[in-house]
Tab-separated table of C-alpha atoms in Angstrom:
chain	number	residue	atom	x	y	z
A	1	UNK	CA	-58.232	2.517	100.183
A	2	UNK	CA	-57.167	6.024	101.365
A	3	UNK	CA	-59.826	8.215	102.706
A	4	UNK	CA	-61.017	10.701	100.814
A	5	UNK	CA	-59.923	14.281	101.557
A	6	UNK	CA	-62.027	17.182	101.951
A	7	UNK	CA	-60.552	18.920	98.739
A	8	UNK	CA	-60.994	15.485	96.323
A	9	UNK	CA	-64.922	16.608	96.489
A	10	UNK	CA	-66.789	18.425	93.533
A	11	UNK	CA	-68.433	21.324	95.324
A	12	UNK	CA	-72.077	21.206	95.974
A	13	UNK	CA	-73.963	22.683	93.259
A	14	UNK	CA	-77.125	22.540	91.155
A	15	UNK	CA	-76.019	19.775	89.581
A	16	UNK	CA	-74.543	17.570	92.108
A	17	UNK	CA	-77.886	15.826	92.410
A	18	UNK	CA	-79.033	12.763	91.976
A	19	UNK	CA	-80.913	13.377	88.663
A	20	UNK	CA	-84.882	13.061	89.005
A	21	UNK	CA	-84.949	10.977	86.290
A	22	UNK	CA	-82.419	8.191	87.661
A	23	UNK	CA	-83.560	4.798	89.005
A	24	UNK	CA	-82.268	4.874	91.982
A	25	UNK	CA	-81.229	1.541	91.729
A	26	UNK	CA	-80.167	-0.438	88.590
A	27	UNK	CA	-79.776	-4.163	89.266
A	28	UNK	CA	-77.736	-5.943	86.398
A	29	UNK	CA	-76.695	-10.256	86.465
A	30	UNK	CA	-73.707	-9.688	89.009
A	31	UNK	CA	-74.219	-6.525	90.444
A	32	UNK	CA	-76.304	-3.729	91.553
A	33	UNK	CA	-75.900	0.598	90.803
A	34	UNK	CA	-76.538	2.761	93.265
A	35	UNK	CA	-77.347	6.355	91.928
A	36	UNK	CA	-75.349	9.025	94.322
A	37	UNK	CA	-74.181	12.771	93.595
A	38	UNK	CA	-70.940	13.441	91.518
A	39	UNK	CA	-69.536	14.595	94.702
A	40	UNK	CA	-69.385	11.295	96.102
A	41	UNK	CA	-66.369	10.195	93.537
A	42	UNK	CA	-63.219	10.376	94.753
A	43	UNK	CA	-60.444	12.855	92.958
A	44	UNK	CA	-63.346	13.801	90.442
A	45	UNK	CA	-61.995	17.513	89.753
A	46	UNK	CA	-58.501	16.397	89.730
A	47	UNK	CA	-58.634	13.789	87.112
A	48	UNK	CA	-57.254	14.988	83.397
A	49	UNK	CA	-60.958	14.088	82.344
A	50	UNK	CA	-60.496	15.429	78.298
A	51	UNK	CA	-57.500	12.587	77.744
A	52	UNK	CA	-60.841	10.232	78.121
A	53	UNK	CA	-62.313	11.610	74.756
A	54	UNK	CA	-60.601	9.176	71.904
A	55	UNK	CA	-61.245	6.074	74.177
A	56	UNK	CA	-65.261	7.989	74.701
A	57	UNK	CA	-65.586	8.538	70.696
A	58	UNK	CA	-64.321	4.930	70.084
A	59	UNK	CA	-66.222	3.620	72.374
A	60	UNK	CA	-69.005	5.411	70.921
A	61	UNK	CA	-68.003	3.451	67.342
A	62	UNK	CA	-70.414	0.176	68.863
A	63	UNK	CA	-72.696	2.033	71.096
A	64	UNK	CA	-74.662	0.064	73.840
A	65	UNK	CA	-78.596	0.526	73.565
A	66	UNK	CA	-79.246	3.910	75.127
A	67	UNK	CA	-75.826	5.419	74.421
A	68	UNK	CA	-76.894	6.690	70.912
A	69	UNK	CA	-77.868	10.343	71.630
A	70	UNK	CA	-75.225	11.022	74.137
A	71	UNK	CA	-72.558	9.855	71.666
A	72	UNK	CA	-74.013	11.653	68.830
A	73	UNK	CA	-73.720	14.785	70.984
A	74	UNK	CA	-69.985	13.305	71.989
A	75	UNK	CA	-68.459	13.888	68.588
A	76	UNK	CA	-69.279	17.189	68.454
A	77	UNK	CA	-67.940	18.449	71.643
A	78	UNK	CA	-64.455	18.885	71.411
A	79	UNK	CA	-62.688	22.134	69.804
A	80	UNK	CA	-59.653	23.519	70.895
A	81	UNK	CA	-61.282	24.622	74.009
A	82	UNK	CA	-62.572	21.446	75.531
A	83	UNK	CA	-60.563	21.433	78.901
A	84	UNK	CA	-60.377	18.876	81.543
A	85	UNK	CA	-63.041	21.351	83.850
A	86	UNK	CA	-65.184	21.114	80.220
A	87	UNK	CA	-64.739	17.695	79.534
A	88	UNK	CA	-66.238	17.109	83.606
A	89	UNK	CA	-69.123	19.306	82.781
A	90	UNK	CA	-70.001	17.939	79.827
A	91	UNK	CA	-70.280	14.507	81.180
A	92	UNK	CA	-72.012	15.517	84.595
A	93	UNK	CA	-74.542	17.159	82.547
A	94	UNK	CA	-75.596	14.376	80.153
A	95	UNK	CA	-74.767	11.170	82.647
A	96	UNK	CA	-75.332	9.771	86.141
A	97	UNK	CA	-73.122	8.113	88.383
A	98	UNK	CA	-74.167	4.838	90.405
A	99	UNK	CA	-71.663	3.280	92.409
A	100	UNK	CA	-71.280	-0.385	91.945
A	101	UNK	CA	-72.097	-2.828	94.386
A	102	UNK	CA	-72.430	-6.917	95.056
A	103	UNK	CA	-75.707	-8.456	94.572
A	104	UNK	CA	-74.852	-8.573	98.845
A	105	UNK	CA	-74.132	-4.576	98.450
A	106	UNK	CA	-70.017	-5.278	98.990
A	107	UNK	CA	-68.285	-2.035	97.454
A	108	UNK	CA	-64.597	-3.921	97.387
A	109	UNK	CA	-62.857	-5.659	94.819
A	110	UNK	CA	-60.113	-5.725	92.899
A	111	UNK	CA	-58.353	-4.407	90.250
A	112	UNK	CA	-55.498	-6.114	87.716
A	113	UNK	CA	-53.595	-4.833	85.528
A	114	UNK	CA	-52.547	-5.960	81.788
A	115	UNK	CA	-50.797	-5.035	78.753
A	116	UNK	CA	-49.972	-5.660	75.041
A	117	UNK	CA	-46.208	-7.533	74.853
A	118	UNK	CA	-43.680	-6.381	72.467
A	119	UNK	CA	-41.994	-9.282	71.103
A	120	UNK	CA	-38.972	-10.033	68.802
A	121	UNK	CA	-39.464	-12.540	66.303
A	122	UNK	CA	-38.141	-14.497	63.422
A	123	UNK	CA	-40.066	-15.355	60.590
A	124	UNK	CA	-38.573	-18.659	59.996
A	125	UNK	CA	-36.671	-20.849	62.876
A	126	UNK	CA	-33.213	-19.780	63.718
A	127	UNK	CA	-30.688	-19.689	66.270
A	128	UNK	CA	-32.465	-19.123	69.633
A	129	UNK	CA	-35.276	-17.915	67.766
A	130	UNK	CA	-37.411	-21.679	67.760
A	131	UNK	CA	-40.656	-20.995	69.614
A	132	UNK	CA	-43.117	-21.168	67.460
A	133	UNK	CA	-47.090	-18.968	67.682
A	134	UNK	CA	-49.610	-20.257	65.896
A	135	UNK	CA	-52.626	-19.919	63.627
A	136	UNK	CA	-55.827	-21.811	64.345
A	137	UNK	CA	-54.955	-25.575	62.928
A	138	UNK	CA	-56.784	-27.123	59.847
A	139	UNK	CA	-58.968	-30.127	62.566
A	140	UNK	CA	-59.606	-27.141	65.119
A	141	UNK	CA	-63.505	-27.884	65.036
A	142	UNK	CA	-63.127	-31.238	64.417
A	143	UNK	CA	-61.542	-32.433	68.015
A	144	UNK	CA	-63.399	-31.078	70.917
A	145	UNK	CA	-61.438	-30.815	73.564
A	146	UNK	CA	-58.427	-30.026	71.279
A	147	UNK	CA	-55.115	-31.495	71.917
A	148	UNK	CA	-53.313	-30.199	75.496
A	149	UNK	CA	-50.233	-27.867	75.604
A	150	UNK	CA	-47.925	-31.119	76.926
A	151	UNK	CA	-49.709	-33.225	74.019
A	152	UNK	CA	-49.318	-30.562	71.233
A	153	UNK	CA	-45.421	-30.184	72.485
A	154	UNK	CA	-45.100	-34.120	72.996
A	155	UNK	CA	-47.417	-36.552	70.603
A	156	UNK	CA	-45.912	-36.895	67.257
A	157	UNK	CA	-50.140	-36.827	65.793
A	158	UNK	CA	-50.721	-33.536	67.471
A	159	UNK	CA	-47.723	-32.230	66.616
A	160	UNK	CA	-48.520	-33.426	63.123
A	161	UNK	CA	-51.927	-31.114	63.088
A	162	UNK	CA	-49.672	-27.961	63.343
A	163	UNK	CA	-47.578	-28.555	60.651
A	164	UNK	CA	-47.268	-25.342	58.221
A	165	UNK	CA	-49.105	-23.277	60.732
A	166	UNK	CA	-46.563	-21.057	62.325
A	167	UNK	CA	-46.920	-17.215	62.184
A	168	UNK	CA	-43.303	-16.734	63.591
A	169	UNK	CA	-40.749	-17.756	65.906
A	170	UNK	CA	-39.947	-16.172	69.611
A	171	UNK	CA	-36.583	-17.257	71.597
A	172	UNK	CA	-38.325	-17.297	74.664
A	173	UNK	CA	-41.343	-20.004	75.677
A	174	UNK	CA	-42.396	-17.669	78.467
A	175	UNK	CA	-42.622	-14.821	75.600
A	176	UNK	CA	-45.087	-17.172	73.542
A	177	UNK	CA	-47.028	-17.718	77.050
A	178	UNK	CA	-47.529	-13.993	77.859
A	179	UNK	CA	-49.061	-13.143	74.405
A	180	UNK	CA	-51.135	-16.092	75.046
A	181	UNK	CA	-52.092	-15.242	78.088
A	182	UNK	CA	-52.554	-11.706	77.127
A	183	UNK	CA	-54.792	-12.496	73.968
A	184	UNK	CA	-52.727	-10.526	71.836
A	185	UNK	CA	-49.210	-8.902	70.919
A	186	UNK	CA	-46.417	-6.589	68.790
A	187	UNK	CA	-43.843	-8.545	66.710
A	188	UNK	CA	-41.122	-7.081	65.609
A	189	UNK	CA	-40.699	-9.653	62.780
A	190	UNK	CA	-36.768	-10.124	60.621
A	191	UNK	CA	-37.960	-11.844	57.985
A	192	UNK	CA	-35.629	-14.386	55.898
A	193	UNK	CA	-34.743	-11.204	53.195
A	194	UNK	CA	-33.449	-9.326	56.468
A	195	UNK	CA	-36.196	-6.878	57.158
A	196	UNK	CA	-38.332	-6.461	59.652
A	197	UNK	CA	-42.209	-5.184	60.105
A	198	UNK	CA	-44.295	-4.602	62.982
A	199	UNK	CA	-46.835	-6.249	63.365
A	200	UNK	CA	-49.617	-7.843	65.716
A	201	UNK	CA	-50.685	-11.200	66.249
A	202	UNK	CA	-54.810	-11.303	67.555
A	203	UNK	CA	-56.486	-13.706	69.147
A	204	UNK	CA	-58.217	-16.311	67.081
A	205	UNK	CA	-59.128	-19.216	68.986
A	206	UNK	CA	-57.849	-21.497	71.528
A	207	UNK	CA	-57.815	-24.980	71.936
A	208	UNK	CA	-61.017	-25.556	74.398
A	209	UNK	CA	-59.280	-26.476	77.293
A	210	UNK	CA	-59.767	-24.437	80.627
A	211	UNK	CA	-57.134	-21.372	82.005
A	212	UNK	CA	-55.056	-22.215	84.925
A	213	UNK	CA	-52.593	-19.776	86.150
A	214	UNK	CA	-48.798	-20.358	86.000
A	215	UNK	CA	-48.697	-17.938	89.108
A	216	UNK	CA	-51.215	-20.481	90.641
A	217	UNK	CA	-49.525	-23.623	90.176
A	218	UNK	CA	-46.220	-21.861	91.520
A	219	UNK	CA	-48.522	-21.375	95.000
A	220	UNK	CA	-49.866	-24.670	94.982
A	221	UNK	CA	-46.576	-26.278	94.379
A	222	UNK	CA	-45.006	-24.261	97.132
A	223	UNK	CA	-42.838	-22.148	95.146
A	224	UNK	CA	-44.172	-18.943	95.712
A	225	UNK	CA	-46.699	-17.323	98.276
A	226	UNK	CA	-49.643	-15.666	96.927
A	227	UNK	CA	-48.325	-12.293	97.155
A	228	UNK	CA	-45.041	-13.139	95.458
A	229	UNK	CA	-47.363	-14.537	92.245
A	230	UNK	CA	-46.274	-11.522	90.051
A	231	UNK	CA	-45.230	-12.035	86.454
A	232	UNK	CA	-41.713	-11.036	86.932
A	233	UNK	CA	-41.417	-13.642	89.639
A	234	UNK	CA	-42.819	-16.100	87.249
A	235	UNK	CA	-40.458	-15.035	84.748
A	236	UNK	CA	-37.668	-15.352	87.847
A	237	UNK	CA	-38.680	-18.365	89.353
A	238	UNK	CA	-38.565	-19.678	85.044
A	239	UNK	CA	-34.812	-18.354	85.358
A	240	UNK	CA	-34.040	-20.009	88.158
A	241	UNK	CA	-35.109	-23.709	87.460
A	242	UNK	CA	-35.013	-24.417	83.860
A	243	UNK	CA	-35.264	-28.085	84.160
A	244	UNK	CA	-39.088	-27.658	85.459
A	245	UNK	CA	-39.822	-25.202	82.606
A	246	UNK	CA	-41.855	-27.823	80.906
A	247	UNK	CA	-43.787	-28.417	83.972
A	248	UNK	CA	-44.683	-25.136	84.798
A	249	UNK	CA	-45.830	-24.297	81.472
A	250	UNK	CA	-47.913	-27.773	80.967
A	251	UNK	CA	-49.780	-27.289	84.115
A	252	UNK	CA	-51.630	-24.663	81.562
A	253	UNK	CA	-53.363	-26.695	79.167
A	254	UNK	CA	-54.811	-24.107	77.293
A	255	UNK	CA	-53.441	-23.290	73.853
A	256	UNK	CA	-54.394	-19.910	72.011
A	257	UNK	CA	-54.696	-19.908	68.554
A	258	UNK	CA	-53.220	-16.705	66.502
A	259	UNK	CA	-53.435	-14.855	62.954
A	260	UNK	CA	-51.303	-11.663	61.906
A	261	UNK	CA	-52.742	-8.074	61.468
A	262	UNK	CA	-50.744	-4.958	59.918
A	263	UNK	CA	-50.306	-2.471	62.346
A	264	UNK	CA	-50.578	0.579	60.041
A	265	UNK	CA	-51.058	3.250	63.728
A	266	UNK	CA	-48.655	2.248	66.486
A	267	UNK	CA	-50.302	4.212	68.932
A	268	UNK	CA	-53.541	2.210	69.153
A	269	UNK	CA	-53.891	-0.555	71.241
A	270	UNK	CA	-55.268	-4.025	70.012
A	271	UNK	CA	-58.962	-4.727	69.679
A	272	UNK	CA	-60.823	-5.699	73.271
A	273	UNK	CA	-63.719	-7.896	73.318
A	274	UNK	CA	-65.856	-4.401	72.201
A	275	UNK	CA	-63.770	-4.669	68.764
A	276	UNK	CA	-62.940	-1.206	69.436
A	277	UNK	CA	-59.072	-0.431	70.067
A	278	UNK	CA	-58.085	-0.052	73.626
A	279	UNK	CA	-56.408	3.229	74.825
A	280	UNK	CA	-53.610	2.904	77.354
A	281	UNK	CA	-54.736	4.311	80.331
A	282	UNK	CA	-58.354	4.636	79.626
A	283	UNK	CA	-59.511	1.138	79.246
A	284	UNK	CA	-60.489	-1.375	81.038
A	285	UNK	CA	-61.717	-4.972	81.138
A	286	UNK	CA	-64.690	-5.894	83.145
A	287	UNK	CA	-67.303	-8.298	83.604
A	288	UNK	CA	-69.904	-7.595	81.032
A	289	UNK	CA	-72.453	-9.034	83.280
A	290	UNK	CA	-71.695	-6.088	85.922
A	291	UNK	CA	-70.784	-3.264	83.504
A	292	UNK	CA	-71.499	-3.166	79.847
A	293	UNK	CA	-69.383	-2.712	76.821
A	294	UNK	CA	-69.070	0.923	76.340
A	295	UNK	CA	-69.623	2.375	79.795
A	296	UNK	CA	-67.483	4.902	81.217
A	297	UNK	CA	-66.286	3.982	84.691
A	298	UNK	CA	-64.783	6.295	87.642
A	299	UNK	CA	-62.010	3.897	89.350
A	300	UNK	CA	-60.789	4.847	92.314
A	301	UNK	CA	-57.656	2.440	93.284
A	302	UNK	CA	-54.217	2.763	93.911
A	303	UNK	CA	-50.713	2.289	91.751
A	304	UNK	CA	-49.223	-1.088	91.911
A	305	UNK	CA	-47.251	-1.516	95.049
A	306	UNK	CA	-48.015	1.626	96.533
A	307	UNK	CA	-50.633	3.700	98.174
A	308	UNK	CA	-50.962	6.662	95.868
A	309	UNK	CA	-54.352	7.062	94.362
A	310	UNK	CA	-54.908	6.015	90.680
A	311	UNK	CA	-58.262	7.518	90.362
A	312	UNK	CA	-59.697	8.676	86.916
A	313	UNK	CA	-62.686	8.049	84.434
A	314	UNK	CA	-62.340	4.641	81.900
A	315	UNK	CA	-63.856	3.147	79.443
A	316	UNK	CA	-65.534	-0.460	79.670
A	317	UNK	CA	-63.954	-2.241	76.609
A	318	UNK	CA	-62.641	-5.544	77.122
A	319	UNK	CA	-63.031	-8.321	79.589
A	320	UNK	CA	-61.614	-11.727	80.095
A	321	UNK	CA	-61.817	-14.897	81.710
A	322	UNK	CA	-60.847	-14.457	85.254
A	323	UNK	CA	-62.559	-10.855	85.248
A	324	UNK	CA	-65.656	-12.286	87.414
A	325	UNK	CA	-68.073	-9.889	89.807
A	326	UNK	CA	-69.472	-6.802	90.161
A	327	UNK	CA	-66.041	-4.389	91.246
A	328	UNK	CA	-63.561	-6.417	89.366
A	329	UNK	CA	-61.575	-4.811	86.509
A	330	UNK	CA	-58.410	-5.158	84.196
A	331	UNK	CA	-56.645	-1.959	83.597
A	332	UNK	CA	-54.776	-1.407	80.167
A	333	UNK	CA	-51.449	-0.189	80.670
A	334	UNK	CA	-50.334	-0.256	77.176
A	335	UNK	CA	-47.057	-1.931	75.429
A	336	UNK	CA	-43.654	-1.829	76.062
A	337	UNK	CA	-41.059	-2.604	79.200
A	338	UNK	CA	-42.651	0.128	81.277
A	339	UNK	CA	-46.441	-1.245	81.051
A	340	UNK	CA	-45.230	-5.252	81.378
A	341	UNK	CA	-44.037	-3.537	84.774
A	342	UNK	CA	-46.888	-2.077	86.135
A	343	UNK	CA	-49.270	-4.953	84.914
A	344	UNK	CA	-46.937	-7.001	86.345
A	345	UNK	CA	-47.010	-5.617	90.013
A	346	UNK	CA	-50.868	-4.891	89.839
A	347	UNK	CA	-53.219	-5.925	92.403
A	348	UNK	CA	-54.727	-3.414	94.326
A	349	UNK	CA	-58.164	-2.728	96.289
A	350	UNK	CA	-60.413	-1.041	93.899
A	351	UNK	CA	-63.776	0.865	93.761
A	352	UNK	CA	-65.671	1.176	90.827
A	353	UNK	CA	-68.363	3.983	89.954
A	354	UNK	CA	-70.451	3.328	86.303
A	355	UNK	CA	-71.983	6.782	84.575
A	356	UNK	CA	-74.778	6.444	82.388
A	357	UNK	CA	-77.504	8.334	80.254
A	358	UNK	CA	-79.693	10.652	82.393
A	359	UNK	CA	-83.584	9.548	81.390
């Protein structure tokens, strides 16, 4: 992590404190706060702190319990005048930072990065256009665990139960495994009278089986090392040996389940697991059992493959599977060829600061 430089600091003043009224210690499932001064965050005074506000105020939609009064107050601080050095001020006044720790007081982790794919689709199979995403079947509840990915793509009976359920059709089966992985995704659907919508396929359920990592398998298999695991690698090493597609993609036996939502504002990003949209940039997933829903969150990392600092304030709105321990987090890049990129290359050392109601 680079060290921090003598002009990242707040300066000292009245209210770079550690506020009377702050446990100095909060101890949550998987980690433990630390209260400290503002001055202890790295970059604070250099982030563009108002661009948090519509990820704060949406945030603010599902408030956790003892958020109510400070988001109350939220929605009525911006006017035209609510700078970055006003938006900082506003937030050191009303909130306390605690660095996050380990139960074992470790202030390392990690950070990854993900993204919402953009996807052409057919509505209908044709051409190269044969993959198919699909809603939740009719027997779902019925078979616990549910079929496999290799059964579902194999055995004529569990082929059977997703008859009539297709959503749409991709060309590519590593496109269909990144919105799975992912939980979510754009289509830009032609449908069989030529035009085509926008729209986004949400998580609905999966088929009970457990995660395993495509990247992972590629290690264990030999064909990549673990710093080569990237997705365009994946999507590289995929390229490279087509015949052992199938076998890549099967060593994944979980299946997620889809259904269709308009899209009627483009500029939102898809629900996270606070069913509040995500903001590119300003959200992150964590481990609710280290940060809760709702929290804003000074990061202090790095961009992918590189050693400039990415340090700025987030909002806790999402988490996921493999986003385990106290200074672990997801960061939401956004849609589109650019953010596939950067979530792509992401895996950097991280820090992680939570703020939270003074009193």
């Amino acid at each position: 992590m680079p060290p921090q430089a003598p002009e990242d600091r707040p300066p000292t003043s009245t209210i770079d404190t550690v506020s009377p009224s702050a446990e100095a210690t909060i101890v949550r499932a998987r980690a433990r706060w630390v209260a400290v001064r503002w001055s202890e965050l790295p970059g604070w005074q250099q982030d563009r702190s108002a661009e948090l506000w519509p990820a704060f105020l949406r945030g603010c939609d599902k408030p956790a319990p003892g958020w109510e009064r400070v988001c109350a107050q939220a929605r009525a601080a911006v006017t035209p005048a609510f700078s970055d050095e006003a938006a900082r001020d506003w937030l050191q006044q009303r909130l306390q930072p605690y660095r996050v720790e380990s139960g074992e007081g470790a202030t390392d982790g990690l950070i990854t990065g993900y993204f919402e794919p953009l996807v052409e689709a057919t509505r209908t199979p044709r051409g190269a256009f044969k993959v198919p995403l699909y809603a939740p079947p009719a027997d779902l509840a019925t078979r616990k665990p549910y079929w496999t990915r290799q059964q579902l793509d194999t055995l004529p009976a569990a082929q059977a139960s997703l008859k009539g359920r297709a959503l749409a059709y991709v060309a590519d089966p590593l496109d269909a495994l990144i919105l799975q992985i992912q939980g979510s995704g754009r289509l830009q659907i032609a449908e069989p009278d030529g035009t085509r919508r926008l729209v986004r396929v949400a998580y609905a359920a999966h088929n009970d089986h457990p995660y395993k990592s495509v990247g992972r398998w590629l290690i264990e298999q030999g064909e990549l090392r673990p710093e080569q695991a990237s997705w365009p690698a994946i999507k590289a090493w995929a390229r490279a040996n087509p015949k052992r597609l199938h076998e890549m993609l099967w060593s994944n036996a979980r299946v997620v389940f889809f259904r269709e939502e308009p899209l009627p504002d483009p500029q939102l990003g898809p629900k996270g697991g606070q069913a509040v949209a995500l903001t590119p940039g300003r959200s992150i997933a964590v481990d609710t059992q280290s940060i809760p829903y709702g929290t804003p969150v000074w990061l202090d990392t790095t961009e992918p493959l590189s050693n400039a600092p990415l340090r700025r304030i987030v909002m806790a709105q999402d988490t996921g599977s493999a986003i385990v321990g106290a200074v672990r987090a997801d960061y939401f890049w956004g849609w589109g060829e650019d953010a596939e990129a950067q979530a792509g290359r992401m895996k950097q050392p991280l820090r992680l600061w939570a703020l939270w109601p003074k009193g």
